[in-house]
mmCIF file of C-alpha atoms in Angstrom:
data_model
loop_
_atom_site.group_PDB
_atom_site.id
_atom_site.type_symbol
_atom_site.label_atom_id
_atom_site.label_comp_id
_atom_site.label_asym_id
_atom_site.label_seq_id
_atom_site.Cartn_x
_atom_site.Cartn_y
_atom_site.Cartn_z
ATOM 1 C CA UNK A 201 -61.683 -79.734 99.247
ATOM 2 C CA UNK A 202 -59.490 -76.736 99.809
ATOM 3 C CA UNK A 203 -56.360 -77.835 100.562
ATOM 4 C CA UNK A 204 -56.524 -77.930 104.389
ATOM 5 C CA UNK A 205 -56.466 -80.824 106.848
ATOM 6 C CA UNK A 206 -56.787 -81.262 110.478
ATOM 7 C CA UNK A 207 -55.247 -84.579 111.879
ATOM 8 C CA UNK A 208 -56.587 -86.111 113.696
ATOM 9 C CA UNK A 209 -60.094 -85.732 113.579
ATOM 10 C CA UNK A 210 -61.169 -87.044 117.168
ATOM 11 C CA UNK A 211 -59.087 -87.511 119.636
ATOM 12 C CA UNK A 212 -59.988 -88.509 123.383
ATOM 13 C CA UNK A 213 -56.953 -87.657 126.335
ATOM 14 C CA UNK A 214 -56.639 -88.069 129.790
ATOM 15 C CA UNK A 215 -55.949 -84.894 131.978
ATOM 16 C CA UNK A 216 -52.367 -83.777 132.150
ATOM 17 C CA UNK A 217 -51.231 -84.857 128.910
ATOM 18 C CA UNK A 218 -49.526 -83.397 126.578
ATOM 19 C CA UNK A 219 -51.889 -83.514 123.207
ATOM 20 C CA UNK A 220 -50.380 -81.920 119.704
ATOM 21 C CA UNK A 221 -53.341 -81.300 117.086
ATOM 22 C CA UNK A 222 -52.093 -80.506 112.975
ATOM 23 C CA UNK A 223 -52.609 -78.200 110.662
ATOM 24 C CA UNK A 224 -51.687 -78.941 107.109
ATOM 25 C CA UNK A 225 -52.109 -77.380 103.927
ATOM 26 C CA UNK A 226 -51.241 -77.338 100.487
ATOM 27 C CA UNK A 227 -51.687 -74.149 99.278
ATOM 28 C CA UNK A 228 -49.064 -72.060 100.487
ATOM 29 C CA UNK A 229 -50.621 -69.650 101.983
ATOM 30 C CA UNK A 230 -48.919 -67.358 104.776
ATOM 31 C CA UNK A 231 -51.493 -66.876 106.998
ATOM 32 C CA UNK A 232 -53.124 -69.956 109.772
ATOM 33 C CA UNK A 233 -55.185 -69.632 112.534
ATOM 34 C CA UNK A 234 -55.925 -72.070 115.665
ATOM 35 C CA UNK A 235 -59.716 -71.653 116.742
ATOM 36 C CA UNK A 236 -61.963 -73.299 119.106
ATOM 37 C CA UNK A 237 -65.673 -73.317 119.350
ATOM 38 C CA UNK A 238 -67.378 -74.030 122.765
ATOM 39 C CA UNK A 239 -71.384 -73.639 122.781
ATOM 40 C CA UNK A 240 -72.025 -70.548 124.265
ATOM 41 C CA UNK A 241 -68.713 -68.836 122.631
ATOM 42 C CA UNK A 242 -68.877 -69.724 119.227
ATOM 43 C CA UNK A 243 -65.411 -69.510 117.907
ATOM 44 C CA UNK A 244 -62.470 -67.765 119.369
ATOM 45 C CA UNK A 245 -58.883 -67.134 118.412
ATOM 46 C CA UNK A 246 -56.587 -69.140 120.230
ATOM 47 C CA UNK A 247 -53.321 -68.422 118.063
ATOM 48 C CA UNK A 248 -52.204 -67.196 114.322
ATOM 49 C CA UNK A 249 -48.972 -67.115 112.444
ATOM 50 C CA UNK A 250 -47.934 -64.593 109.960
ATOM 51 C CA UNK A 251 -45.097 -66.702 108.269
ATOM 52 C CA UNK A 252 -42.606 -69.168 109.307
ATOM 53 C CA UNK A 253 -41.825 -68.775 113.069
ATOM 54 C CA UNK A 254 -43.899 -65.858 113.518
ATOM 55 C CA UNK A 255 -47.152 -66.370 115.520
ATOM 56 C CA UNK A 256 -48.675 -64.387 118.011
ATOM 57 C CA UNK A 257 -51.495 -65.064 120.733
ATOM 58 C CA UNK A 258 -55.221 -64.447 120.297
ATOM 59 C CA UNK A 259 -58.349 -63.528 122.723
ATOM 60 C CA UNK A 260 -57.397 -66.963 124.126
ATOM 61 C CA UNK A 261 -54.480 -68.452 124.507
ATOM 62 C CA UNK A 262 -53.794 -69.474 128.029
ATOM 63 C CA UNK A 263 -52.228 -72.983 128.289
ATOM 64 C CA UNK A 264 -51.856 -73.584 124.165
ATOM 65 C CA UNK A 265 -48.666 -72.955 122.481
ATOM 66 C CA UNK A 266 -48.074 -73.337 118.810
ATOM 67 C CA UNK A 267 -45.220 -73.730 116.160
ATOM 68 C CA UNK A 268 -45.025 -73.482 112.890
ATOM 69 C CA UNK A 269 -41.097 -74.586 111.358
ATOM 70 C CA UNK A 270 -42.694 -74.900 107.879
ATOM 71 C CA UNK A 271 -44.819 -73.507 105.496
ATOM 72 C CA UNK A 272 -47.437 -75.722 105.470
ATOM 73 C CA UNK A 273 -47.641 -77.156 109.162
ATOM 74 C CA UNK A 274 -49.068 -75.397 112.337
ATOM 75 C CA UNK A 275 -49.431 -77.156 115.123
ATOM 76 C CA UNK A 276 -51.119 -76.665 118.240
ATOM 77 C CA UNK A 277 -49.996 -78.358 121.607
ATOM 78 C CA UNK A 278 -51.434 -78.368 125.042
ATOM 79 C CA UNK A 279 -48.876 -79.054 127.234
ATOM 80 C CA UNK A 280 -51.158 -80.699 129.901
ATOM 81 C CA UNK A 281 -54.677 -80.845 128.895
ATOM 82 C CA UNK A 282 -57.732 -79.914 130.983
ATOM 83 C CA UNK A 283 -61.186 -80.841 130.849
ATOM 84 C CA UNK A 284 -61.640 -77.177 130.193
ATOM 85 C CA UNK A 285 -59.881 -77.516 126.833
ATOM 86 C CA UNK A 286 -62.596 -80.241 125.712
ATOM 87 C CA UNK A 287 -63.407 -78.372 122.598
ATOM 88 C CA UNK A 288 -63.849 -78.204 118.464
ATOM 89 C CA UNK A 289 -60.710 -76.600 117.426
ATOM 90 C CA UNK A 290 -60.253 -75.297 113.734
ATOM 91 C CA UNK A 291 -57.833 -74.164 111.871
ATOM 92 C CA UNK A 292 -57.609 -71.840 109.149
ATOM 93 C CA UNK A 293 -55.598 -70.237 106.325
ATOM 94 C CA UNK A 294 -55.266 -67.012 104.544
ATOM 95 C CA UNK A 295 -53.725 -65.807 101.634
ATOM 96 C CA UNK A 296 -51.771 -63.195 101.127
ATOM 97 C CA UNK A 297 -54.710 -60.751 100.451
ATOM 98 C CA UNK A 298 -57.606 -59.691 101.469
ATOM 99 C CA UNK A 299 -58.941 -63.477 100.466
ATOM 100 C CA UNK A 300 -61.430 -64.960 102.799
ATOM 101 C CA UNK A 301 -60.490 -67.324 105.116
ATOM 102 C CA UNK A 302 -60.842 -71.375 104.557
ATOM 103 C CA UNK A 303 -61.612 -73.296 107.603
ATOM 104 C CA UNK A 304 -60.195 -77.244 107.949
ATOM 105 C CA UNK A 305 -63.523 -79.556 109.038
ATOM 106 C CA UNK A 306 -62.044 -79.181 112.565
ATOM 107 C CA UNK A 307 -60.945 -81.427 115.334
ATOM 108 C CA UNK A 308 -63.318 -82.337 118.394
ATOM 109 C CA UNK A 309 -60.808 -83.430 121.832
ATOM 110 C CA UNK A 310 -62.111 -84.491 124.484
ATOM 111 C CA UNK A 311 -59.945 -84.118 127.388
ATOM 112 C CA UNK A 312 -61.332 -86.687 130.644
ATOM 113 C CA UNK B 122 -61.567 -54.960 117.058
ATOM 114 C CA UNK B 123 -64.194 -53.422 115.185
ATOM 115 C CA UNK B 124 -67.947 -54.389 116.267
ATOM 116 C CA UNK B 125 -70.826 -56.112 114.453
ATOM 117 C CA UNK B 126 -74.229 -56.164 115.557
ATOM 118 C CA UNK B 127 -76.560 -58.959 114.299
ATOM 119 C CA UNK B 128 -79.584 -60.436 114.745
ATOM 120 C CA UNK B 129 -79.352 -63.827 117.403
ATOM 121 C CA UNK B 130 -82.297 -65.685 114.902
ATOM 122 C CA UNK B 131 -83.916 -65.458 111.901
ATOM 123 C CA UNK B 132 -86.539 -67.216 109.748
ATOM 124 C CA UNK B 133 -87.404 -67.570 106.356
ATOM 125 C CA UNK B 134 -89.601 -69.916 104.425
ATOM 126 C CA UNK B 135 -87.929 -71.939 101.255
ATOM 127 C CA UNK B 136 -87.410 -70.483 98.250
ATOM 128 C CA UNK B 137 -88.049 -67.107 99.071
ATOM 129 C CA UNK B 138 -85.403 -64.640 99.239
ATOM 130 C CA UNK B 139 -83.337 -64.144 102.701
ATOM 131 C CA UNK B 140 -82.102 -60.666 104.064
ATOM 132 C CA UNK B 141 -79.589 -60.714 106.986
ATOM 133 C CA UNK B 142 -78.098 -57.495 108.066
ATOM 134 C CA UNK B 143 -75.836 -56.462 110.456
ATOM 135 C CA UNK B 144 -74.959 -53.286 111.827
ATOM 136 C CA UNK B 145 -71.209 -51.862 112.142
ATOM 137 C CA UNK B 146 -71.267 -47.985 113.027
ATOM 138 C CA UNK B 147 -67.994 -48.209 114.315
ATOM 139 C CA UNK B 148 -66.481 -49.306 111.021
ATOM 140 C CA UNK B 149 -63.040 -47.713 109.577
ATOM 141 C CA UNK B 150 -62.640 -46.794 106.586
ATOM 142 C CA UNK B 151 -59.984 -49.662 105.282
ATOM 143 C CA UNK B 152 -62.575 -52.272 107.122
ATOM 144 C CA UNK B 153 -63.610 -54.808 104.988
ATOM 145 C CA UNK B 154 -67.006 -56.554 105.213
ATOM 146 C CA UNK B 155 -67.144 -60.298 105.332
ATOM 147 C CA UNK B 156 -69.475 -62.595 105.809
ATOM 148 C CA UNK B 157 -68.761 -66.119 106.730
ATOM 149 C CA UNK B 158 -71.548 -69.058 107.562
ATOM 150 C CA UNK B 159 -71.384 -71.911 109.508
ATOM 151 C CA UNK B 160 -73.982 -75.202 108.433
ATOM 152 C CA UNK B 161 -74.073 -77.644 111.421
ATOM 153 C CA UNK B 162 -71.145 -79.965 112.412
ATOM 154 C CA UNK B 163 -69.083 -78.041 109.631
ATOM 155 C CA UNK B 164 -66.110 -75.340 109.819
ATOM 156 C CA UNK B 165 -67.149 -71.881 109.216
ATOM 157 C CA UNK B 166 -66.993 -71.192 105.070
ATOM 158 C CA UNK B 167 -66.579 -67.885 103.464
ATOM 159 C CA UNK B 168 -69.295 -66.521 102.015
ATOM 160 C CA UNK B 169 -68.589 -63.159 100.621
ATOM 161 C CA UNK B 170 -66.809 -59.598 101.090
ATOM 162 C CA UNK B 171 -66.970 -56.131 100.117
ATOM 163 C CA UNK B 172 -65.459 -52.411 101.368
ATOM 164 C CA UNK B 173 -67.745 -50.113 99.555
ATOM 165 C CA UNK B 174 -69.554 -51.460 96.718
ATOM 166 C CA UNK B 175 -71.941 -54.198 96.404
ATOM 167 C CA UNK B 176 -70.852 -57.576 95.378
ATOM 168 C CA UNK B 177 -72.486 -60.623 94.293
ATOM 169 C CA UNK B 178 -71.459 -64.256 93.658
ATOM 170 C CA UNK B 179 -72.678 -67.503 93.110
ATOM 171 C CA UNK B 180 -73.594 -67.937 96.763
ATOM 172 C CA UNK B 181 -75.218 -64.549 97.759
ATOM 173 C CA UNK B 182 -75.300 -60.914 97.362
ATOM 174 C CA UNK B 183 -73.797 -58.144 99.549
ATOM 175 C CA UNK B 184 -75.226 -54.726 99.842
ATOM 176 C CA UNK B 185 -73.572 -52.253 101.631
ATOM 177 C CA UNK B 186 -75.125 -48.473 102.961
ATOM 178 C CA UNK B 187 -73.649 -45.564 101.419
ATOM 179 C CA UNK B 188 -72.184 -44.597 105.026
ATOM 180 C CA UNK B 189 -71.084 -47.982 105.360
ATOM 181 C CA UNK B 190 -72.376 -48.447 108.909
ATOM 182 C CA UNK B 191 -74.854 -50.986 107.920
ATOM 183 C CA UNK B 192 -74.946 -54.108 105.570
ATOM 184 C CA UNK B 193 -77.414 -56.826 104.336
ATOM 185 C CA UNK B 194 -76.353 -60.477 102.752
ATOM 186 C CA UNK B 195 -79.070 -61.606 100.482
ATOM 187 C CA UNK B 196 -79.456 -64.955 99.587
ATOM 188 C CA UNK B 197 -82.012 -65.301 96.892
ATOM 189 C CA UNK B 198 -83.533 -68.102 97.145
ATOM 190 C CA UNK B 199 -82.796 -69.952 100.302
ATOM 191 C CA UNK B 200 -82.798 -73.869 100.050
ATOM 192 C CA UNK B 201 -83.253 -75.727 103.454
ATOM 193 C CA UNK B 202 -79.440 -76.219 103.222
ATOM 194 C CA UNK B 203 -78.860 -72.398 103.451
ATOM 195 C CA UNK B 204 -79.548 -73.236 107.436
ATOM 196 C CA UNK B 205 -76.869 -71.833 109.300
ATOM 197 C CA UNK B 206 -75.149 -69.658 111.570
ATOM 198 C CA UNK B 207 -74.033 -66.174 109.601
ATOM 199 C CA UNK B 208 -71.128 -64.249 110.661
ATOM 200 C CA UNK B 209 -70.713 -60.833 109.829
ATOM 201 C CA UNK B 210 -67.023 -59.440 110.537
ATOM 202 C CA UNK B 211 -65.089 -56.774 109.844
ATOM 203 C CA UNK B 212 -61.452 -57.402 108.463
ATOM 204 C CA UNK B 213 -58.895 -55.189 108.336
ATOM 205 C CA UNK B 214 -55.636 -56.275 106.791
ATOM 206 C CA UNK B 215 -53.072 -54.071 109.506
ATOM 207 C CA UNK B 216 -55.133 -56.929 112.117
ATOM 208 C CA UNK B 217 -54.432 -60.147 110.300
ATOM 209 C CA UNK B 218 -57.004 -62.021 112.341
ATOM 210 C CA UNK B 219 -60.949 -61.997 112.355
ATOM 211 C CA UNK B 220 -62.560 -62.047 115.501
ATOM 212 C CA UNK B 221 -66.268 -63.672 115.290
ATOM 213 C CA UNK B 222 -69.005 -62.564 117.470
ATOM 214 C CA UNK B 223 -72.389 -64.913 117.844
ATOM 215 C CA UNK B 224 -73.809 -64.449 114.218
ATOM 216 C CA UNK B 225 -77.159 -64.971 113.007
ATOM 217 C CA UNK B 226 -79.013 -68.439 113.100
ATOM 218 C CA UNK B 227 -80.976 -68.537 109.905
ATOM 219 C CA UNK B 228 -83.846 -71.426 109.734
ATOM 220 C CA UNK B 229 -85.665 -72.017 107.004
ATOM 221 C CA UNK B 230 -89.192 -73.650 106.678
ATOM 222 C CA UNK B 231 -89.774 -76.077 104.260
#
């Protein structure tokens, strides 16, 4: 598929830890976006980067942090999970255009 | 962030053509229109865009009202793996993010 990849693909944690999910892709785009989908919600922006060590926060980013040091990795941490972060989180890239976005096949965390 | 309205549901029977449209009064003039859809236990996948004229590809048409307040993706001839959620959302480059609101969830009957 399109040169994205979520790692790992479930994941189950115990409240309070610290939990890192991965974005990687190969097509070196500058644009990537962290997303989570709750039902009721649908999908919301948690945070984006524009480039190498720039990122900024979306609609909700409370208790998430991100970094990207490279090109083709942005990762998404919760410093100390809570069961209200038990969510499908996506990621997704953008070119440098007005291309459309390309989703990963998302990671489902269960925090208990 | 620019608004979308859209119908919550929608039905259409196989092989017959689908019309989903979504309203966007609000929409600037360097908004683009894009549609995204979402099949079930997958990540949302592009679907098409547009900023004035009307586009087609090999997964749908877009038709968009002269005043641009309005849109309508056209499938033409939905298979029963066309069910899914549709987003409509307006992009604008200055933003670099898309917001999505609840889309429409399109079944069809075999």
């Amino acid at each position: 598929d399109a040169g994205i990849t979520q790692s790992p693909r479930h994941k189950v944690t115990e409240t309070g830890t610290p939990v890192t999910l991965r974005c990687h892709q190969t097509e070196n785009h500058r644009y990537m976006y962290w997303y989570r989908q709750d039902p009721g919600h649908g999908l919301r922006l948690i945070h984006y980067s524009y480039g190498v060590k720039d990122t900024d926060k979306g609609e909700v980013s409370d208790g998430y942090s991100v970094s990207r040091s490279k090109t083709e990795d942005f990762l998404l941490t919760l410093e100390s999970a809570t069961s209200s972060q038990t969510s499908v989180y996506f990621c997704a890239i953008r070119g440098q255009v007005n291309y459309g976005y390309t989703f990963g096949s998302g990671t489902r965390l269960t925090v208990v | 962030d620019a608004k979308t309205t859209q119908p919550n549901s929608m039905e259409s029977n196989e092989e017959e053509p689908v019309h989903l449209p979504c309203n966007h009064s609000t929409i600037s003039g360097t908004d683009y229109i894009h549609w995204y859809r979402q099949l079930p236990s997958q990540g949302p996948e592009y679907v098409i865009h547009g900023l004035t004229s009307n586009v087609n590809n090999r997964m749908a048409s877009l038709a968009i009202a002269e005043d641009r307040k309005s849109s309508t993706l056209i499938l033409h001839r939905a298979t029963l793996r066309d069910a899914a959620v549709y987003y409509c959302i307006l992009f604008n480059l200055r933003d670099d993010k898309i917001i999505f609101g609840k889309g429409t969830r399109l079944h069809i009957l075999p």
